[in-house]
XYZ file of C-alpha atoms in Angstrom:
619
model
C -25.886 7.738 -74.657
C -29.403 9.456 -74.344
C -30.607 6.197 -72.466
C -27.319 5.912 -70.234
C -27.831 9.349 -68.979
C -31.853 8.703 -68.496
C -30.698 4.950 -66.526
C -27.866 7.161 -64.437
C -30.218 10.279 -63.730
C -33.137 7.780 -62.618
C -30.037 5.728 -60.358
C -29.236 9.687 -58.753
C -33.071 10.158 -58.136
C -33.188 6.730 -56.705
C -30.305 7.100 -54.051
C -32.032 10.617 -53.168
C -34.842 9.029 -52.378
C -32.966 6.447 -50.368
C -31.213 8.902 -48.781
C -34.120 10.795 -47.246
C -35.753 8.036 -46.358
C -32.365 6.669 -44.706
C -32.495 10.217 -42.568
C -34.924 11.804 -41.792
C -33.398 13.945 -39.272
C -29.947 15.064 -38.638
C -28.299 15.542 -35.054
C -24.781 15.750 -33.846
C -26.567 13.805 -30.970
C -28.469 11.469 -29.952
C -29.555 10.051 -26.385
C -31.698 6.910 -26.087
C -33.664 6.848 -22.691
C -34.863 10.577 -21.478
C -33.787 8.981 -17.683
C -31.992 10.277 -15.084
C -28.586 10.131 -17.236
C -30.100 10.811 -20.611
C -31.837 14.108 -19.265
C -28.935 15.609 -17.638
C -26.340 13.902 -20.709
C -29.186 16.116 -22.841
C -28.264 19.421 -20.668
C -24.454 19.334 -20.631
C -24.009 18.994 -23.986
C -26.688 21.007 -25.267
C -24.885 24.024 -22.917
C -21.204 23.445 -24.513
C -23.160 24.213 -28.179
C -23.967 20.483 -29.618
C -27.080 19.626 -31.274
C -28.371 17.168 -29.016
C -31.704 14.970 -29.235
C -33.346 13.005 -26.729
C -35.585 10.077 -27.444
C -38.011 9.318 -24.479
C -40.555 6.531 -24.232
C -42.588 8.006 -21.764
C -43.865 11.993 -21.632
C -41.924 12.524 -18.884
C -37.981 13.138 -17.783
C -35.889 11.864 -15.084
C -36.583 7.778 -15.700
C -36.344 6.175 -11.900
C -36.430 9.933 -10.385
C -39.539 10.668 -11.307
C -41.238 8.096 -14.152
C -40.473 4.914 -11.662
C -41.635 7.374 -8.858
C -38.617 6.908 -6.738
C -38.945 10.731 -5.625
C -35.999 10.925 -3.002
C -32.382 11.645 -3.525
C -30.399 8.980 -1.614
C -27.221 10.574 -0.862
C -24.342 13.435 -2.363
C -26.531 15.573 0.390
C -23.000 17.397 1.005
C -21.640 16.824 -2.667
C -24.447 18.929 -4.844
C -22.529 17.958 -7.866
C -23.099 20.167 -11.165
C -27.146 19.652 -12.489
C -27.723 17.657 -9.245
C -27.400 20.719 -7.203
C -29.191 22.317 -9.967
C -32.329 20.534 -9.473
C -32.304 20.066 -5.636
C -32.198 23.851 -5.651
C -35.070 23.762 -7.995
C -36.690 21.734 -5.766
C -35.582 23.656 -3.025
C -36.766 26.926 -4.279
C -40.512 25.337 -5.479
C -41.315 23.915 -1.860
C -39.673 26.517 0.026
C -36.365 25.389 1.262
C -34.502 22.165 2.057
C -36.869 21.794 5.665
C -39.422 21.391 2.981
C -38.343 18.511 1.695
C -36.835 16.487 4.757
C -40.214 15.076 4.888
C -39.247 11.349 4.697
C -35.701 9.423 6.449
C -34.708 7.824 4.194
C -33.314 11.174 1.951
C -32.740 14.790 2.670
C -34.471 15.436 -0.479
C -37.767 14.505 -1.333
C -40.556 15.379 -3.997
C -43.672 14.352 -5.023
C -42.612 12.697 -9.055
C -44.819 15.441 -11.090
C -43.160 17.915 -9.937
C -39.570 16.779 -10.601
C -40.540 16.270 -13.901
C -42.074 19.834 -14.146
C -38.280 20.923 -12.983
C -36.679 18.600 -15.256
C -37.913 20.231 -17.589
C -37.347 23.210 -17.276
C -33.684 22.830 -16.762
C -34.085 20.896 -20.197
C -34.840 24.369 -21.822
C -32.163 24.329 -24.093
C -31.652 26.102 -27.167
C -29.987 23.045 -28.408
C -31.576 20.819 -27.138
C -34.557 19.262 -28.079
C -36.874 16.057 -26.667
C -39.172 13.571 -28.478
C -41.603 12.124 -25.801
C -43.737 9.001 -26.225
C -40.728 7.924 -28.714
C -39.529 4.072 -28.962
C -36.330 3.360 -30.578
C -36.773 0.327 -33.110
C -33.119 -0.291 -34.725
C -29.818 0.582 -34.300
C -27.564 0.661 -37.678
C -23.988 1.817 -38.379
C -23.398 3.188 -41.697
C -20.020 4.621 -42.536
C -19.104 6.682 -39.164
C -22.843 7.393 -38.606
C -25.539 5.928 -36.945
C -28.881 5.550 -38.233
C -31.454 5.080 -35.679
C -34.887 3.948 -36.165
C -37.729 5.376 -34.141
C -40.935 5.148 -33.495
C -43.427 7.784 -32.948
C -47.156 7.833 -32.632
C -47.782 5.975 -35.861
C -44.945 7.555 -37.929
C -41.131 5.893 -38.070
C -38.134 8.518 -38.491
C -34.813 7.449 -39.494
C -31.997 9.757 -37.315
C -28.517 10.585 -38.355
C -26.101 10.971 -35.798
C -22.567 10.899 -35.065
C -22.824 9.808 -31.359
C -25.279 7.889 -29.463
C -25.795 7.972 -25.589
C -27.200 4.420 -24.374
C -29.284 6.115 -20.867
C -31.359 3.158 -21.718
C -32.583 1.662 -17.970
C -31.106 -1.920 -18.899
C -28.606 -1.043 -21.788
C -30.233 -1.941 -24.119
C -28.667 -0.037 -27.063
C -25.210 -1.542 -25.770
C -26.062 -4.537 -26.009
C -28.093 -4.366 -29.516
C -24.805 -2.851 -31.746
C -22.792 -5.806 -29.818
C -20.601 -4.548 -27.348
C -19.807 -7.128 -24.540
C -21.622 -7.086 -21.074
C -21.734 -8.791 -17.818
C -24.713 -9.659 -16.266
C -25.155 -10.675 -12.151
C -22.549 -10.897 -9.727
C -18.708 -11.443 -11.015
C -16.312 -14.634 -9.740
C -14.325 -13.055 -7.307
C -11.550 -14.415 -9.402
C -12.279 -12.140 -12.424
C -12.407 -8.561 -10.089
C -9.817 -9.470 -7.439
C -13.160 -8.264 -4.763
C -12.887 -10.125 -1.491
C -16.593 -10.111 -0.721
C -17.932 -11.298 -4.652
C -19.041 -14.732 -4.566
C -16.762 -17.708 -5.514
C -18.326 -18.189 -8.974
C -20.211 -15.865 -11.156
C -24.180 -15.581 -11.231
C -27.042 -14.018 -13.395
C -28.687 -12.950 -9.907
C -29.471 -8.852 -10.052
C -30.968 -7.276 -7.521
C -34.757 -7.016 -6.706
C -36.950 -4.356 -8.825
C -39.600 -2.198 -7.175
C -43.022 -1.252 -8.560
C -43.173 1.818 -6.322
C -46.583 3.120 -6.001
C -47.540 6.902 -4.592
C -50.008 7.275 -1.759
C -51.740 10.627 -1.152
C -53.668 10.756 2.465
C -57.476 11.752 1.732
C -58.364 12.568 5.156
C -58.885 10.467 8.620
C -62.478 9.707 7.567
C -61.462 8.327 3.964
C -61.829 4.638 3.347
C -59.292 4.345 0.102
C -59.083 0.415 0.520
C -58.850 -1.166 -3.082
C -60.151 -4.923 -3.536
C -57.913 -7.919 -2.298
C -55.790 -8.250 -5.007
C -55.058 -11.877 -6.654
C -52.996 -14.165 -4.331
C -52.936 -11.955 -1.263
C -51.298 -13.568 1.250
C -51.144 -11.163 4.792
C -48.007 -13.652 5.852
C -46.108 -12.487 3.249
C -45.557 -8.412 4.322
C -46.116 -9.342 8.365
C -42.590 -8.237 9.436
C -42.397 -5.003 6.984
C -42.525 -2.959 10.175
C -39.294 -3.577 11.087
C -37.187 -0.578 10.726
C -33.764 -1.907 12.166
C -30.976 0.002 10.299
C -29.334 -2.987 8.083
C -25.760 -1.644 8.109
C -25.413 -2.030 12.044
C -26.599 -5.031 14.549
C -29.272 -3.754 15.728
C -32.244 -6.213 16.606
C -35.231 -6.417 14.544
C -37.113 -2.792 15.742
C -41.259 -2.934 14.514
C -42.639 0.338 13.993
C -45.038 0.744 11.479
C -45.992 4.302 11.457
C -41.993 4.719 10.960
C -42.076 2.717 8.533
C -44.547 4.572 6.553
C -42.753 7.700 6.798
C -39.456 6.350 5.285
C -40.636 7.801 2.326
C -42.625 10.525 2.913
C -42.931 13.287 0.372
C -43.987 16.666 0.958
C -48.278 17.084 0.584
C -49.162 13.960 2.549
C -48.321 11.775 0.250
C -45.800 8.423 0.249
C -43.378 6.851 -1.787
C -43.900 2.829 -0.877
C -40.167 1.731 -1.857
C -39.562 -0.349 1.044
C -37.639 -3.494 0.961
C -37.837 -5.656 4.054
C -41.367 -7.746 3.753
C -42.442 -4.864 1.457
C -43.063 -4.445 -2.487
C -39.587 -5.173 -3.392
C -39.605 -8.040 -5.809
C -37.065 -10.741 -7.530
C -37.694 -10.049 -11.832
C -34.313 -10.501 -13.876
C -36.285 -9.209 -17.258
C -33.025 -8.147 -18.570
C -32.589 -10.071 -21.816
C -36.161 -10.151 -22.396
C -38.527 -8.952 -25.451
C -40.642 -5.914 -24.436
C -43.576 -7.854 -25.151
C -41.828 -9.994 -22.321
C -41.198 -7.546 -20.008
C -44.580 -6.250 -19.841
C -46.083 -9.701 -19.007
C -43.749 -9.939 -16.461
C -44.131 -6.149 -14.998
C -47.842 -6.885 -14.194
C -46.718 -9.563 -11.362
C -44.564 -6.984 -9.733
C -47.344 -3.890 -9.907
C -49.874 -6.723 -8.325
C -47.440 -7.573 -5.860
C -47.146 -3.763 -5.134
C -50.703 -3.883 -4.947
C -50.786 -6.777 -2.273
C -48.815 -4.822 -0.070
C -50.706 -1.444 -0.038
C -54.076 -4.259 0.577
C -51.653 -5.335 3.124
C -51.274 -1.468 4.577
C -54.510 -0.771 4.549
C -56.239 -3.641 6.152
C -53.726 -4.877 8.294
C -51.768 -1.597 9.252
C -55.016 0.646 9.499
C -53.587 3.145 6.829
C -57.214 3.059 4.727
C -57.001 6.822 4.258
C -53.904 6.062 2.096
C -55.119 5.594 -1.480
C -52.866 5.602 -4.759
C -52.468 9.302 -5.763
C -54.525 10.723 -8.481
C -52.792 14.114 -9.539
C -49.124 12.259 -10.007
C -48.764 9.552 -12.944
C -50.829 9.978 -16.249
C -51.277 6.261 -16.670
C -54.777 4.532 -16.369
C -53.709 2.433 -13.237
C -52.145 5.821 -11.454
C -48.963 3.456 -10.968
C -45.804 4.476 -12.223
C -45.197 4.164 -15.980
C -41.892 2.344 -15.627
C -40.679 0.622 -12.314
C -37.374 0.922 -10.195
C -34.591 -0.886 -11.805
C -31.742 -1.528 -9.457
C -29.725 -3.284 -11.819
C -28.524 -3.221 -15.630
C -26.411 -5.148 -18.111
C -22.673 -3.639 -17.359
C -20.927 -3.220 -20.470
C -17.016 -4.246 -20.343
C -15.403 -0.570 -20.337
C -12.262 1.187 -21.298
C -11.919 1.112 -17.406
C -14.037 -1.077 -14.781
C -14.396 0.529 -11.056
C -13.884 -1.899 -8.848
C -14.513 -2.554 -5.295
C -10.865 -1.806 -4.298
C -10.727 1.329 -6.399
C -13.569 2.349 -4.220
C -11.707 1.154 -0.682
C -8.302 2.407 -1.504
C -8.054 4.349 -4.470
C -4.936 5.865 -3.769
C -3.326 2.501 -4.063
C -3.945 0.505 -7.205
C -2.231 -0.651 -9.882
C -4.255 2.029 -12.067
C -4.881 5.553 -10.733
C -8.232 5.460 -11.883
C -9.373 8.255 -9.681
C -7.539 10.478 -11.296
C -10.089 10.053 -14.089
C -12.822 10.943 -12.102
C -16.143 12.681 -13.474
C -19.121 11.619 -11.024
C -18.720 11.399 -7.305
C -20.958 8.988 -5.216
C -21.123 9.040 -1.098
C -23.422 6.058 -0.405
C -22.509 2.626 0.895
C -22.626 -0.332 -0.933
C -26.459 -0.851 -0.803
C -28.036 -4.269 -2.360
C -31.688 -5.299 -2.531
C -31.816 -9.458 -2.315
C -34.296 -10.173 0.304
C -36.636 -11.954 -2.536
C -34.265 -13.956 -4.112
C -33.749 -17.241 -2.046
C -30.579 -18.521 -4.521
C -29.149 -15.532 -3.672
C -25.666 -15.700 -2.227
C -25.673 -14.361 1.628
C -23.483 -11.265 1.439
C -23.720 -9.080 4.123
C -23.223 -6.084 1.293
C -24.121 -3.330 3.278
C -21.813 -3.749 5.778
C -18.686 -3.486 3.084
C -16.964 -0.256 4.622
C -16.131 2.574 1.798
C -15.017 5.957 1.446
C -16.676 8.002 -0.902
C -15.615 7.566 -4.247
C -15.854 8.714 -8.090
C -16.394 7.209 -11.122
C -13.829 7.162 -14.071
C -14.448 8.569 -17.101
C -12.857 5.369 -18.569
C -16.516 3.454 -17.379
C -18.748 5.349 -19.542
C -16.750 4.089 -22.932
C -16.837 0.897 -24.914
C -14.050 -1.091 -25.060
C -14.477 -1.854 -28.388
C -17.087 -0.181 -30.210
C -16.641 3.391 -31.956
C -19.455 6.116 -31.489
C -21.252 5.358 -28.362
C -21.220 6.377 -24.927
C -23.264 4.498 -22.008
C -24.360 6.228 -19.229
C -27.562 5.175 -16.675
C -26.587 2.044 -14.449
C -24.667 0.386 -17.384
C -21.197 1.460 -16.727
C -18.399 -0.414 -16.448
C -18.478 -1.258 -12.913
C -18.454 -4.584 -10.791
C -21.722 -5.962 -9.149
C -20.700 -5.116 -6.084
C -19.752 -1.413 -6.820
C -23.586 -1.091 -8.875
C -24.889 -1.547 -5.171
C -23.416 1.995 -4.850
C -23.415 3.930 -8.341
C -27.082 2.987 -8.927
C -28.378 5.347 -6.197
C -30.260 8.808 -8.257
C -27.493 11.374 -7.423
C -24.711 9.165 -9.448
C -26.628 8.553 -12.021
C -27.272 12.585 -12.809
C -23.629 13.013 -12.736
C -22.729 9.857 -14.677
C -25.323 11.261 -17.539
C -23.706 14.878 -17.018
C -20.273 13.169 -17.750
C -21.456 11.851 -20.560
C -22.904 14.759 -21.685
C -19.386 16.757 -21.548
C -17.601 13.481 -22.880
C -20.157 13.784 -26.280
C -19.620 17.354 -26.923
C -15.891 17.346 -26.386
C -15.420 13.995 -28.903
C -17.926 16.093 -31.170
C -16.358 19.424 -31.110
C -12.878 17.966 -31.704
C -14.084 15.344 -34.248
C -12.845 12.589 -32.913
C -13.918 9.399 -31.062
C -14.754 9.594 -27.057
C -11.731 6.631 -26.386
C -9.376 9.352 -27.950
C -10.560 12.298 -25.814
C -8.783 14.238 -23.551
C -9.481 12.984 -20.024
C -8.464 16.589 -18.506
C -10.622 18.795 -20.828
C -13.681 16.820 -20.163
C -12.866 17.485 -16.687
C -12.322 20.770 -16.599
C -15.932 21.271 -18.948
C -17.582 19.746 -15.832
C -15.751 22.216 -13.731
C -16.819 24.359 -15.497
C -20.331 23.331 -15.011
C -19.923 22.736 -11.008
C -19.395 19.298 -11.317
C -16.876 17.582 -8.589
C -14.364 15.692 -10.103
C -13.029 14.253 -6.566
C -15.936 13.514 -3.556
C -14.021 16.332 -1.500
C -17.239 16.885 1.151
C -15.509 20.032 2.504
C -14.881 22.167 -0.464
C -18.035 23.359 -2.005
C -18.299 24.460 -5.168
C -19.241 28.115 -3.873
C -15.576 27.683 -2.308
C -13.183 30.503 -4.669
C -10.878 27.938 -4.411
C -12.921 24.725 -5.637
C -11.532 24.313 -9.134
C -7.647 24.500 -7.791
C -8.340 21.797 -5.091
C -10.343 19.646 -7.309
C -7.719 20.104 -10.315
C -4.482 19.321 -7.737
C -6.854 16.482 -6.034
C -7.713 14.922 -9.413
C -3.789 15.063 -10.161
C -3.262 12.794 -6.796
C -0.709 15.690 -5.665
C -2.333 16.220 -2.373
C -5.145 13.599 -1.814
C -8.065 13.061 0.088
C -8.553 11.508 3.468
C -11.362 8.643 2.816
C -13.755 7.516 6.002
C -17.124 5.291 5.948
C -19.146 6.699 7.633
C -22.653 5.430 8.290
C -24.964 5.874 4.921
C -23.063 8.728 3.666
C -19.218 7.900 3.199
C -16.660 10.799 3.370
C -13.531 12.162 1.563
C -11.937 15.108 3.407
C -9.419 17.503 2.186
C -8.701 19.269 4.903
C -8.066 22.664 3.569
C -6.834 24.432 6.156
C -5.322 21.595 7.832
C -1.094 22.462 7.634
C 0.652 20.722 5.235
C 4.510 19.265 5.971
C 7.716 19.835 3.351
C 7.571 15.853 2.628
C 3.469 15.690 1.719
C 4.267 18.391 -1.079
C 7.120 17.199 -2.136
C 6.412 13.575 -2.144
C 2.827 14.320 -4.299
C 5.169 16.358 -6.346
C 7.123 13.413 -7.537
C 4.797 11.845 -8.835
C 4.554 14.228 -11.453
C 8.467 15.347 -11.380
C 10.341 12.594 -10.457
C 13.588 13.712 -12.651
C 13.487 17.369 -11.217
C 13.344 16.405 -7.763
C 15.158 13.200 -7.627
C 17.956 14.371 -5.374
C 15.451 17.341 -3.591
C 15.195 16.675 0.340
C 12.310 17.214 2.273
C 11.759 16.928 6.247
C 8.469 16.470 8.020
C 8.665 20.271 9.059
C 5.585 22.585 8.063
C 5.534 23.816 4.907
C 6.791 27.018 4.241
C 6.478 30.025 1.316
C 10.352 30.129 0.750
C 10.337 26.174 0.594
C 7.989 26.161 -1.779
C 9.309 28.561 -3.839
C 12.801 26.287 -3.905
C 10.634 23.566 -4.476
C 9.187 25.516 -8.028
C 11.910 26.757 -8.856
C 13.739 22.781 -9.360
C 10.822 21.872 -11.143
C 10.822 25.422 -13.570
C 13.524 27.806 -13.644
C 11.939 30.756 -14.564
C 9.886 30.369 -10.828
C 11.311 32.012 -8.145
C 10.376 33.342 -5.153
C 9.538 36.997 -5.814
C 7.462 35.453 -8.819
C 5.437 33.619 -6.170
C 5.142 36.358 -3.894
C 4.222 38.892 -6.484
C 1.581 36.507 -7.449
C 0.171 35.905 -3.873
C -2.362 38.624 -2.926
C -3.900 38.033 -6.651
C -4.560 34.391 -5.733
C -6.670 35.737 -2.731
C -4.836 33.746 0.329
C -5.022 34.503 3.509
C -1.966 35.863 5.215
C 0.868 38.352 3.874
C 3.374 36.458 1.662
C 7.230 36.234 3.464
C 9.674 33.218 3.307
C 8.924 31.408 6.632
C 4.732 31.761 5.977
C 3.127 28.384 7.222
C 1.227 27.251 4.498
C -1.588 24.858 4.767
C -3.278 22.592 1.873
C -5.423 25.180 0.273
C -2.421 27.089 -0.082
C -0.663 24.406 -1.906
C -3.183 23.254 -4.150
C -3.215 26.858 -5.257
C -0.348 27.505 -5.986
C 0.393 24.031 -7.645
C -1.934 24.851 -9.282
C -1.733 28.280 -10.691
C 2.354 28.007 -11.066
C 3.102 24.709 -12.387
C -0.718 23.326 -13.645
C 0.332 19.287 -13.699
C -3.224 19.284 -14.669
C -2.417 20.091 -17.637
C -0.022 16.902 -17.976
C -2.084 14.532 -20.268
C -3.514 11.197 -18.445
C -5.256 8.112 -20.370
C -8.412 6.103 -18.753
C -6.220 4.200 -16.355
C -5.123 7.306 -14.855
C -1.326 7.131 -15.911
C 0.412 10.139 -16.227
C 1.822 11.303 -19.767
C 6.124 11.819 -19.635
């Protein structure tokens, strides 16, 4: 008996052991990749009260932002979305304004990479949040309903606990270690229904950029570095053209032009440029690290043959690689630009013709919207020879957003993905790569984790509509409305009624920065109302009429009243100087679509009506 107890007691002491070993550290938690996604994923949920940690290879935050040194915002100028418009205002309120950082044309927004870190940071001052730099992640086990994540860091291994893991990886590479199911190149047009995809599937991503940072050290500087290994001058002689791709223009050299594409404020330059330039075909994807290293060093010398290239050829001498930006021996970046991931097969896939016509698919997907996006479909294939000739950037869009659906395994419990590995097509990536939609995508999944978390559940049995409303909450736009700001009083009712599909937005492509209008003030007819209406109330107002006549108060309040009883028109009217519209409330008041969404809104809330990740409504 003596020697039972002594064998179980050792057995106890054992598993103890085990079991600290096993976990190290505990956190609600965890994001893999500090990035653009993980930082602002990090943020969110830190802010709704989780205990969030953030693995990061590097010492920095902000991944292709600011490690990659891809320093300007490419579009959501008129869309400053939740923590995006937090940082551009950081940004903004650092240099001195937003004329301070229109220094390049390629962005409105433009910083040198330190100092988006330095801001990232400080927005990362979290009370619940906290951040391991210069941290690798080693294995990824599932134990129970945990996670148990190896990591690596300095010379000591830690074992974390966590219910949820983030994957803001740069290639998804979490995703794809715990086995859920990813696509990787362009799809058969055959499997996404997209006009413009190729006839048969590929592996071919887009090119990668080793962007390198160029500080001016004066007109009398000589900053030429030695002729790199195969230099060859033929290979960057028509990088001064700066024709704009998306029209038909002619080929249009200008080099100093071309050299201020990405100009960032204190003289210095972001070399990201793409036509005879340092772009350069790499799919490292499913390689070892080991693997992708070796393979890095080609692009960062081809980088380095085109700054020889600028400085010899081009006269730019004075430009030499900056000194006082990247704390790596070479003063390159520490990671470089990837355009493209794996794309992990989602509880929803955006598609191409979600993205042209959202209003009319077989799944309302937009109506699960949590990151907005404005730019065109932009691909980089100029180094790939095998790659098919698609015209992409001449694929007309609205703006668009991204459902929540996209961030979620199909199949696999406990993780979110966020970064460029979303459950999108090939052809949409060319758009919801771009820095802007990334931040959002990460904030998203940052709500997503702490609402599965604080309702202990998993994030495929979330509620689409209170994540949304957290990043209302938060500033975030659910819909890409470019007209209603959220500064607007009114922003939360148009976004809610807009997400709902009640009144919807009027989409337009529009040169490098697609629109969605809602037209607040525009007037609204008896038939728009009541025809958005039925989608919702189809039973109540089967037999209601409606002519093309402006909208009026007392129509309205008949309208209610079918769908609710207990509304009537005094009810509304009582209600109306409280809602803050303009004009005094009587029967025959004109109303236009602000109006309406508010009132929807306030008086019947179909938000409130439950959708699931295709976007169909709850009965």
């Amino acid at each position: 008996m003596k020697k039972g107890f002594s064998l179980g007691f050792c057995l106890v002491l054992l598993f103890s052991a085990f079991q600290l070993k096993a976990a190290d550290v505990k956190t609600e938690l965890l994001i893999i990749g500090g990035g653009a996604s993980g930082t602002t994923a990090g943020i969110q949920a830190a802010r709704m009260g989780v205990k969030t940690l953030i693995v990061e290879e590097t010492e920095w935050l902000g991944g292709m932002l600011t490690s990659a040194g891809v320093s300007a915002i490419v579009g959501n100028h008129n869309m400053p979305s939740g923590l995006w418009g937090e940082f551009r205002q950081k940004l903004y309120d650092y240099y001195g304004g937003p004329a301070a950082v229109e220094t390049g044309w390629v962005s409105n927004t433009l910083f040198e990479p330190s100092v988006g870190n330095k801001k990232l940071k400080e927005l990362a001052s979290e009370k619940n949040l906290s951040i391991w730099y210069k941290t690798t992640w080693k294995d990824v086990k599932k134990i129970g309903d945990k996670w148990n994540v190896t990591v690596q860091k300095g010379k000591k291994k830690f074992v974390i606990e966590t219910k949820l893991i983030i994957d803001a990886t740069e290639l998804g590479d979490v995703m794809a270690t715990v086995g859920v199911p990813y696509s990787i190149g362009m799809d058969a047009r055959s499997e996404t229904g997209e006009e413009f995809a190729p006839e048969k599937a590929n592996d071919i991503i887009q090119d990668l950029t080793y962007v390198v940072v160029l500080k001016d050290y004066g007109p009398n500087a000589n900053k030429t570095i030695p002729k790199p290994k195969g230099y060859n001058a033929d290979e960057f002689k028509h990088s001064c053209d700066v024709s704009d791709p998306a029209s038909h223009d002619s080929p249009q050299n200008d080099c100093y032009r071309m050299m201020q594409y990405g100009r960032l404020p204190n003289n210095k330059y972001m070399i990201n440029w793409p036509k005879s330039g340092n772009d350069i075909y790499l799919n490292i994807i499913e390689k070892t690290p080991a693997e992708r290293a070796k393979a890095l060093e080609e692009a960062k010398l081809h980088t380095l043959r085109f700054l020889y290239y600028l400085q010899t050829e081009l006269g730019f001498k004075n430009l030499g690689i900056a000194d006082d930006e990247f704390p790596t021996k070479d003063k390159l970046p520490m990671i470089p630009y990837h355009r493209e991931s794996r794309r992990m097969k989602g509880l929803a896939t955006l598609s191409l013709n979600h993205v042209s016509n959202p209003y009319n698919q077989p799944d309302a997907l937009y109506r699960t919207g949590v990151a907005v996006g404005d730019y065109t479909i932009d691909h980089h294939h100029l180094k790939n020879p095998d790659a098919p000739a698609i015209d992409f950037v001449k694929i007309k869009v609205p703006s668009y957003n991204v459902p929540l659906g996209a961030l979620i395994p199909a199949s696999t419990d406990g993780l979110i993905v966020a970064e460029k590995s979303i459950s999108v097509t090939n052809i949409v990536n060319g758009a919801s790569r771009l820095q802007p939609v990334v931040l959002t995508i990460g904030q998203a999944a940052g709500a997503l984790a702490a609402t599965a978390i604080k309702n202990n559940t998993q994030p495929a049995k979330v509620s689409v509509r209170e994540v949304q409303q957290a990043l209302l909450n938060s500033n975030g736009y659910l819909m890409p409305f470019i007209d209603v700001k959220p500064s607007d009083k009114d922003f939360q009712a148009i976004q809610r009624i807009g997400a709902t599909g009640i009144l919807q937005g009027t989409g337009i492509a529009y040169k490098w920065a697609n629109q969605t209008w809602f037209y607040p003030e525009r007037e609204i007819s008896e038939h728009e109302l009541t025809a958005g209406l039925k989608t919702y109330y189809s039973q109540q107002l089967a037999t209601h009429q409606a002519s093309g006549q402006p909208l009026t108060l007392g129509f309205l309040a008949e309208t209610f009243a079918l769908i609710d009883s207990k509304l009537d028109y005094k009810k509304i009217a009582d209600e109306w100087s409280n809602l803050n519209l303009s004009g005094v409330a009587s029967a025959d008041l004109k109303l236009n679509r602000r109006a309406a969404a508010v009132l929807v809104d306030h008086f019947l809330n179909p938000f409130k009506i439950s959708v699931d990740f295709k976007g169909a409504v709850s009965n």
